[in-house]
């Protein structure tokens, strides 16, 4: 079983859900995120997740047929959030404003969903077997479309001639670092945890560093 993300599918499937079902699914996903981030896929127990949300294990399987299915749902949630911030990118956008928005949005996701980001990182480091369907032809076409926007901006003289692929990798890595390696950052800086202000300052600095590296002037902040 592998992961397919609706945002990159030609025919995304909608799954209407009643209010009670949606509430239970959200509670299950939140508990699963905590367990997978703490213990990894192999070390996580469906029974523990069921106990956390106060549901019999049999009821848990009603919502998610297997631990793998639940794991993929957690991964899908964060991937859809990340990629949705780039879905509307067009050649008509101002490069500086578009990059500014993207960097700030990704850092906000790192602040709000650090555990999901770490689960993704652990999956990729371990070989990414469950993500093989995610990085399929639809995704590669989506990625090429994002890179093509940067290429058009470069051809029009709107930004310096840099490699769009490496720029996108830099954007991913720098913004997710504040979720995946928060403990390292805290130890180095002497903080007990990263605050909202820490993320805002990180966003300001990443915007300045990355945009200037692309020959762009960062937008004025309010």
PDB file of C-alpha atoms in Angstrom:
ATOM      1  CA  UNK A   1       0.000   0.000   0.000  1.00  0.00           C
ATOM      2  CA  UNK A   2       1.392   3.386  -1.014  1.00  0.00           C
ATOM      3  CA  UNK A   3       0.356   6.979  -0.761  1.00  0.00           C
ATOM      4  CA  UNK A   4      -1.542   8.952  -3.378  1.00  0.00           C
ATOM      5  CA  UNK A   5      -2.158  12.627  -2.684  1.00  0.00           C
ATOM      6  CA  UNK A   6      -5.415  14.025  -4.190  1.00  0.00           C
ATOM      7  CA  UNK A   7      -3.824  17.405  -4.970  1.00  0.00           C
ATOM      8  CA  UNK A   8      -1.646  15.757  -7.622  1.00  0.00           C
ATOM      9  CA  UNK A   9      -4.235  13.405  -9.059  1.00  0.00           C
ATOM     10  CA  UNK A  10      -6.101  14.036 -12.271  1.00  0.00           C
ATOM     11  CA  UNK A  11      -9.302  12.759 -10.632  1.00  0.00           C
ATOM     12  CA  UNK A  12      -9.206  13.545  -6.910  1.00  0.00           C
ATOM     13  CA  UNK A  13     -11.809  11.651  -4.919  1.00  0.00           C
ATOM     14  CA  UNK A  14     -13.991  13.511  -2.462  1.00  0.00           C
ATOM     15  CA  UNK A  15     -14.902  11.719   0.748  1.00  0.00           C
ATOM     16  CA  UNK A  16     -17.946  13.349   2.308  1.00  0.00           C
ATOM     17  CA  UNK A  17     -18.142  12.634   6.011  1.00  0.00           C
ATOM     18  CA  UNK A  18     -20.738  13.229   8.695  1.00  0.00           C
ATOM     19  CA  UNK A  19     -19.908  15.518  11.576  1.00  0.00           C
ATOM     20  CA  UNK A  20     -19.383  12.700  14.091  1.00  0.00           C
ATOM     21  CA  UNK A  21     -17.252  10.707  11.671  1.00  0.00           C
ATOM     22  CA  UNK A  22     -15.162  13.759  10.841  1.00  0.00           C
ATOM     23  CA  UNK A  23     -14.658  14.557  14.532  1.00  0.00           C
ATOM     24  CA  UNK A  24     -13.567  10.992  15.276  1.00  0.00           C
ATOM     25  CA  UNK A  25     -11.215  10.896  12.293  1.00  0.00           C
ATOM     26  CA  UNK A  26      -9.585  14.147  13.382  1.00  0.00           C
ATOM     27  CA  UNK A  27      -9.098  12.803  16.924  1.00  0.00           C
ATOM     28  CA  UNK A  28      -7.635   9.555  15.594  1.00  0.00           C
ATOM     29  CA  UNK A  29      -5.259  11.374  13.238  1.00  0.00           C
ATOM     30  CA  UNK A  30      -4.085  13.679  16.038  1.00  0.00           C
ATOM     31  CA  UNK A  31      -3.367  10.719  18.328  1.00  0.00           C
ATOM     32  CA  UNK A  32      -1.696   8.798  15.519  1.00  0.00           C
ATOM     33  CA  UNK A  33       0.495  11.772  14.665  1.00  0.00           C
ATOM     34  CA  UNK A  34       1.698  11.905  18.263  1.00  0.00           C
ATOM     35  CA  UNK A  35       2.453   8.175  18.380  1.00  0.00           C
ATOM     36  CA  UNK A  36       4.141   7.950  14.976  1.00  0.00           C
ATOM     37  CA  UNK A  37       6.317  10.984  15.750  1.00  0.00           C
ATOM     38  CA  UNK A  38       7.342   9.510  19.097  1.00  0.00           C
ATOM     39  CA  UNK A  39       7.733   5.815  18.258  1.00  0.00           C
ATOM     40  CA  UNK A  40       7.936   5.562  14.479  1.00  0.00           C
ATOM     41  CA  UNK A  41       5.753   3.324  12.324  1.00  0.00           C
ATOM     42  CA  UNK A  42       6.964   0.001  13.704  1.00  0.00           C
ATOM     43  CA  UNK A  43       6.835   1.102  17.334  1.00  0.00           C
ATOM     44  CA  UNK A  44       3.302   2.479  17.161  1.00  0.00           C
ATOM     45  CA  UNK A  45       0.368   0.402  18.390  1.00  0.00           C
ATOM     46  CA  UNK A  46      -3.175   0.745  17.071  1.00  0.00           C
ATOM     47  CA  UNK A  47      -4.364  -0.289  20.528  1.00  0.00           C
ATOM     48  CA  UNK A  48      -2.561   2.672  22.123  1.00  0.00           C
ATOM     49  CA  UNK A  49      -4.105   5.066  19.598  1.00  0.00           C
ATOM     50  CA  UNK A  50      -7.564   3.615  20.274  1.00  0.00           C
ATOM     51  CA  UNK A  51      -7.095   4.060  24.020  1.00  0.00           C
ATOM     52  CA  UNK A  52      -5.945   7.658  23.555  1.00  0.00           C
ATOM     53  CA  UNK A  53      -9.085   8.640  21.642  1.00  0.00           C
ATOM     54  CA  UNK A  54     -11.373   6.509  23.824  1.00  0.00           C
ATOM     55  CA  UNK A  55     -12.539   4.152  21.096  1.00  0.00           C
ATOM     56  CA  UNK A  56     -12.565   0.348  20.994  1.00  0.00           C
ATOM     57  CA  UNK A  57      -9.859  -0.962  18.672  1.00  0.00           C
ATOM     58  CA  UNK A  58     -12.552  -2.451  16.426  1.00  0.00           C
ATOM     59  CA  UNK A  59     -14.062   1.010  16.000  1.00  0.00           C
ATOM     60  CA  UNK A  60     -10.668   2.395  15.081  1.00  0.00           C
ATOM     61  CA  UNK A  61     -10.486  -0.091  12.206  1.00  0.00           C
ATOM     62  CA  UNK A  62     -13.866   1.172  11.030  1.00  0.00           C
ATOM     63  CA  UNK A  63     -12.231   4.525  10.236  1.00  0.00           C
ATOM     64  CA  UNK A  64      -8.804   3.248   9.188  1.00  0.00           C
ATOM     65  CA  UNK A  65      -8.552  -0.378   8.104  1.00  0.00           C
ATOM     66  CA  UNK A  66      -4.923  -0.808   9.141  1.00  0.00           C
ATOM     67  CA  UNK A  67      -2.004   0.889  10.847  1.00  0.00           C
ATOM     68  CA  UNK A  68      -0.443   1.470   7.433  1.00  0.00           C
ATOM     69  CA  UNK A  69      -3.607   3.155   6.191  1.00  0.00           C
ATOM     70  CA  UNK A  70      -3.592   5.447   9.214  1.00  0.00           C
ATOM     71  CA  UNK A  71       0.103   6.199   8.721  1.00  0.00           C
ATOM     72  CA  UNK A  72      -0.497   7.144   5.100  1.00  0.00           C
ATOM     73  CA  UNK A  73      -3.385   9.392   6.094  1.00  0.00           C
ATOM     74  CA  UNK A  74      -1.098  11.302   8.472  1.00  0.00           C
ATOM     75  CA  UNK A  75       1.493  11.709   5.712  1.00  0.00           C
ATOM     76  CA  UNK A  76      -1.147  12.754   3.196  1.00  0.00           C
ATOM     77  CA  UNK A  77      -2.426  15.522   5.448  1.00  0.00           C
ATOM     78  CA  UNK A  78       0.930  17.282   5.775  1.00  0.00           C
ATOM     79  CA  UNK A  79       1.848  16.770   2.116  1.00  0.00           C
ATOM     80  CA  UNK A  80      -1.396  18.343   0.937  1.00  0.00           C
ATOM     81  CA  UNK A  81      -0.818  21.333   3.227  1.00  0.00           C
ATOM     82  CA  UNK A  82       2.740  21.839   2.005  1.00  0.00           C
ATOM     83  CA  UNK A  83       1.995  21.498  -1.685  1.00  0.00           C
ATOM     84  CA  UNK A  84      -1.211  23.556  -1.608  1.00  0.00           C
ATOM     85  CA  UNK A  85       0.939  26.631  -0.934  1.00  0.00           C
ATOM     86  CA  UNK A  86       2.577  26.186  -4.353  1.00  0.00           C
ATOM     87  CA  UNK A  87      -0.462  25.070  -6.357  1.00  0.00           C
ATOM     88  CA  UNK A  88      -1.536  28.577  -7.358  1.00  0.00           C
ATOM     89  CA  UNK A  89       1.928  29.782  -8.423  1.00  0.00           C
ATOM     90  CA  UNK A  90       1.774  31.411 -11.878  1.00  0.00           C
ATOM     91  CA  UNK A  91       4.097  33.373 -14.155  1.00  0.00           C
ATOM     92  CA  UNK A  92       1.918  36.454 -13.567  1.00  0.00           C
ATOM     93  CA  UNK A  93       2.883  36.504  -9.878  1.00  0.00           C
ATOM     94  CA  UNK A  94       5.574  38.835  -8.612  1.00  0.00           C
ATOM     95  CA  UNK A  95       8.555  36.562  -7.760  1.00  0.00           C
ATOM     96  CA  UNK A  96       9.473  38.361  -4.543  1.00  0.00           C
ATOM     97  CA  UNK A  97       5.906  38.404  -3.245  1.00  0.00           C
ATOM     98  CA  UNK A  98       5.297  34.772  -4.221  1.00  0.00           C
ATOM     99  CA  UNK A  99       8.461  33.521  -2.506  1.00  0.00           C
ATOM    100  CA  UNK A 100       7.754  35.640   0.551  1.00  0.00           C
ATOM    101  CA  UNK A 101       4.269  34.115   0.882  1.00  0.00           C
ATOM    102  CA  UNK A 102       5.549  30.584   0.354  1.00  0.00           C
ATOM    103  CA  UNK A 103       8.373  30.811   2.901  1.00  0.00           C
ATOM    104  CA  UNK A 104       6.095  32.294   5.540  1.00  0.00           C
ATOM    105  CA  UNK A 105       3.348  29.748   4.896  1.00  0.00           C
ATOM    106  CA  UNK A 106       5.766  26.809   5.098  1.00  0.00           C
ATOM    107  CA  UNK A 107       7.247  28.080   8.357  1.00  0.00           C
ATOM    108  CA  UNK A 108       3.747  28.474   9.790  1.00  0.00           C
ATOM    109  CA  UNK A 109       3.080  24.827   8.918  1.00  0.00           C
ATOM    110  CA  UNK A 110       6.334  23.910  10.667  1.00  0.00           C
ATOM    111  CA  UNK A 111       5.149  25.787  13.741  1.00  0.00           C
ATOM    112  CA  UNK A 112       1.657  24.316  13.762  1.00  0.00           C
ATOM    113  CA  UNK A 113       2.371  20.765  12.562  1.00  0.00           C
ATOM    114  CA  UNK A 114       5.917  19.878  13.670  1.00  0.00           C
ATOM    115  CA  UNK A 115       5.143  16.232  14.446  1.00  0.00           C
ATOM    116  CA  UNK A 116       3.717  15.547  10.985  1.00  0.00           C
ATOM    117  CA  UNK A 117       6.800  17.127   9.430  1.00  0.00           C
ATOM    118  CA  UNK A 118       9.058  14.867  11.498  1.00  0.00           C
ATOM    119  CA  UNK A 119       7.073  11.779  10.503  1.00  0.00           C
ATOM    120  CA  UNK A 120       7.602  12.694   6.850  1.00  0.00           C
ATOM    121  CA  UNK A 121      11.319  13.247   7.459  1.00  0.00           C
ATOM    122  CA  UNK A 122      11.671   9.864   9.178  1.00  0.00           C
ATOM    123  CA  UNK A 123       9.843   8.157   6.322  1.00  0.00           C
ATOM    124  CA  UNK A 124      12.125   9.709   3.699  1.00  0.00           C
ATOM    125  CA  UNK A 125      15.285   8.942   5.700  1.00  0.00           C
ATOM    126  CA  UNK A 126      14.212   5.307   6.033  1.00  0.00           C
ATOM    127  CA  UNK A 127      13.885   4.972   2.262  1.00  0.00           C
ATOM    128  CA  UNK A 128      10.433   6.410   1.583  1.00  0.00           C
ATOM    129  CA  UNK A 129       8.855   3.105   0.537  1.00  0.00           C
ATOM    130  CA  UNK A 130       5.372   4.286   1.515  1.00  0.00           C
ATOM    131  CA  UNK A 131       5.840   7.441  -0.552  1.00  0.00           C
ATOM    132  CA  UNK A 132       6.631   5.703  -3.833  1.00  0.00           C
ATOM    133  CA  UNK A 133       3.198   6.457  -5.285  1.00  0.00           C
ATOM    134  CA  UNK A 134       3.384  10.064  -4.090  1.00  0.00           C
ATOM    135  CA  UNK A 135       6.454  10.763  -6.190  1.00  0.00           C
ATOM    136  CA  UNK A 136       4.722   9.459  -9.321  1.00  0.00           C
ATOM    137  CA  UNK A 137       4.208  10.912 -12.769  1.00  0.00           C
ATOM    138  CA  UNK A 138       1.495  13.334 -11.591  1.00  0.00           C
ATOM    139  CA  UNK A 139       3.776  14.679  -8.883  1.00  0.00           C
ATOM    140  CA  UNK A 140       6.755  15.013 -11.215  1.00  0.00           C
ATOM    141  CA  UNK A 141       4.561  16.927 -13.675  1.00  0.00           C
ATOM    142  CA  UNK A 142       3.407  19.173 -10.810  1.00  0.00           C
ATOM    143  CA  UNK A 143       7.025  19.751  -9.764  1.00  0.00           C
ATOM    144  CA  UNK A 144       8.110  20.567 -13.320  1.00  0.00           C
ATOM    145  CA  UNK A 145       5.242  23.046 -13.515  1.00  0.00           C
ATOM    146  CA  UNK A 146       6.526  24.861 -10.423  1.00  0.00           C
ATOM    147  CA  UNK A 147      10.081  24.919 -11.797  1.00  0.00           C
ATOM    148  CA  UNK A 148       8.793  26.211 -15.154  1.00  0.00           C
ATOM    149  CA  UNK A 149       7.341  29.291 -13.456  1.00  0.00           C
ATOM    150  CA  UNK A 150      10.782  30.171 -12.085  1.00  0.00           C
ATOM    151  CA  UNK A 151      12.333  29.555 -15.503  1.00  0.00           C
ATOM    152  CA  UNK A 152       9.850  31.980 -17.073  1.00  0.00           C
ATOM    153  CA  UNK A 153      10.661  34.634 -14.484  1.00  0.00           C
ATOM    154  CA  UNK A 154      14.384  34.151 -15.156  1.00  0.00           C
ATOM    155  CA  UNK A 155      13.898  34.376 -18.937  1.00  0.00           C
ATOM    156  CA  UNK A 156      11.959  37.614 -18.431  1.00  0.00           C
ATOM    157  CA  UNK A 157      14.778  39.079 -16.329  1.00  0.00           C
ATOM    158  CA  UNK A 158      12.633  39.192 -13.193  1.00  0.00           C
ATOM    159  CA  UNK A 159      15.145  37.219 -11.114  1.00  0.00           C
ATOM    160  CA  UNK A 160      18.732  36.017 -11.344  1.00  0.00           C
ATOM    161  CA  UNK A 161      19.534  32.873 -13.387  1.00  0.00           C
ATOM    162  CA  UNK A 162      19.490  30.196 -10.709  1.00  0.00           C
ATOM    163  CA  UNK A 163      18.552  26.498 -10.967  1.00  0.00           C
ATOM    164  CA  UNK A 164      14.845  26.294 -10.028  1.00  0.00           C
ATOM    165  CA  UNK A 165      15.161  22.673  -8.891  1.00  0.00           C
ATOM    166  CA  UNK A 166      17.816  23.487  -6.320  1.00  0.00           C
ATOM    167  CA  UNK A 167      15.877  26.577  -5.265  1.00  0.00           C
ATOM    168  CA  UNK A 168      12.802  24.461  -4.519  1.00  0.00           C
ATOM    169  CA  UNK A 169      14.927  21.963  -2.574  1.00  0.00           C
ATOM    170  CA  UNK A 170      16.361  24.875  -0.579  1.00  0.00           C
ATOM    171  CA  UNK A 171      12.878  26.214   0.144  1.00  0.00           C
ATOM    172  CA  UNK A 172      11.708  22.807   1.360  1.00  0.00           C
ATOM    173  CA  UNK A 173      14.742  22.080   3.500  1.00  0.00           C
ATOM    174  CA  UNK A 174      15.110  25.485   5.136  1.00  0.00           C
ATOM    175  CA  UNK A 175      11.470  25.829   6.134  1.00  0.00           C
ATOM    176  CA  UNK A 176      11.013  22.262   7.374  1.00  0.00           C
ATOM    177  CA  UNK A 177      14.255  22.427   9.367  1.00  0.00           C
ATOM    178  CA  UNK A 178      12.491  24.431  12.077  1.00  0.00           C
ATOM    179  CA  UNK A 179      10.103  21.532  12.684  1.00  0.00           C
ATOM    180  CA  UNK A 180      12.373  18.546  12.075  1.00  0.00           C
ATOM    181  CA  UNK A 181      15.348  19.850  14.059  1.00  0.00           C
ATOM    182  CA  UNK A 182      13.620  22.026  16.640  1.00  0.00           C
ATOM    183  CA  UNK A 183      15.386  20.226  19.496  1.00  0.00           C
ATOM    184  CA  UNK A 184      18.780  21.021  17.950  1.00  0.00           C
ATOM    185  CA  UNK A 185      17.835  24.661  17.466  1.00  0.00           C
ATOM    186  CA  UNK A 186      16.646  24.903  21.078  1.00  0.00           C
ATOM    187  CA  UNK A 187      19.860  23.385  22.439  1.00  0.00           C
ATOM    188  CA  UNK A 188      22.054  25.676  20.360  1.00  0.00           C
ATOM    189  CA  UNK A 189      20.093  28.815  21.239  1.00  0.00           C
ATOM    190  CA  UNK A 190      19.389  27.905  24.862  1.00  0.00           C
ATOM    191  CA  UNK A 191      15.619  27.969  24.423  1.00  0.00           C
ATOM    192  CA  UNK A 192      13.211  25.511  26.018  1.00  0.00           C
ATOM    193  CA  UNK A 193      10.970  25.656  22.937  1.00  0.00           C
ATOM    194  CA  UNK A 194      10.487  27.658  19.765  1.00  0.00           C
ATOM    195  CA  UNK A 195       7.886  30.404  20.089  1.00  0.00           C
ATOM    196  CA  UNK A 196       5.687  32.078  17.498  1.00  0.00           C
ATOM    197  CA  UNK A 197       8.101  35.005  17.585  1.00  0.00           C
ATOM    198  CA  UNK A 198      11.034  32.667  16.862  1.00  0.00           C
ATOM    199  CA  UNK A 199       9.261  31.441  13.744  1.00  0.00           C
ATOM    200  CA  UNK A 200       8.445  35.002  12.671  1.00  0.00           C
ATOM    201  CA  UNK A 201      12.111  35.980  13.002  1.00  0.00           C
ATOM    202  CA  UNK A 202      13.167  32.856  11.117  1.00  0.00           C
ATOM    203  CA  UNK A 203      10.733  33.773   8.328  1.00  0.00           C
ATOM    204  CA  UNK A 204      12.104  37.315   8.089  1.00  0.00           C
ATOM    205  CA  UNK A 205      15.663  36.026   7.833  1.00  0.00           C
ATOM    206  CA  UNK A 206      14.937  33.254   5.336  1.00  0.00           C
ATOM    207  CA  UNK A 207      12.995  35.667   3.144  1.00  0.00           C
ATOM    208  CA  UNK A 208      15.899  38.126   3.166  1.00  0.00           C
ATOM    209  CA  UNK A 209      18.599  35.491   2.546  1.00  0.00           C
ATOM    210  CA  UNK A 210      16.797  33.493  -0.146  1.00  0.00           C
ATOM    211  CA  UNK A 211      15.306  36.411  -2.051  1.00  0.00           C
ATOM    212  CA  UNK A 212      18.561  38.338  -2.145  1.00  0.00           C
ATOM    213  CA  UNK A 213      20.255  35.158  -3.374  1.00  0.00           C
ATOM    214  CA  UNK A 214      17.783  35.199  -6.250  1.00  0.00           C
ATOM    215  CA  UNK A 215      18.465  38.861  -7.014  1.00  0.00           C
ATOM    216  CA  UNK A 216      15.122  39.941  -5.547  1.00  0.00           C
ATOM    217  CA  UNK A 217      14.205  42.687  -3.125  1.00  0.00           C
ATOM    218  CA  UNK A 218      12.177  41.392  -0.150  1.00  0.00           C
ATOM    219  CA  UNK A 219       8.721  42.970   0.088  1.00  0.00           C
ATOM    220  CA  UNK A 220       8.303  45.666   2.715  1.00  0.00           C
ATOM    221  CA  UNK A 221       6.844  44.331   5.941  1.00  0.00           C
ATOM    222  CA  UNK A 222       4.109  46.092   7.860  1.00  0.00           C
TER     223      UNK A 222
END
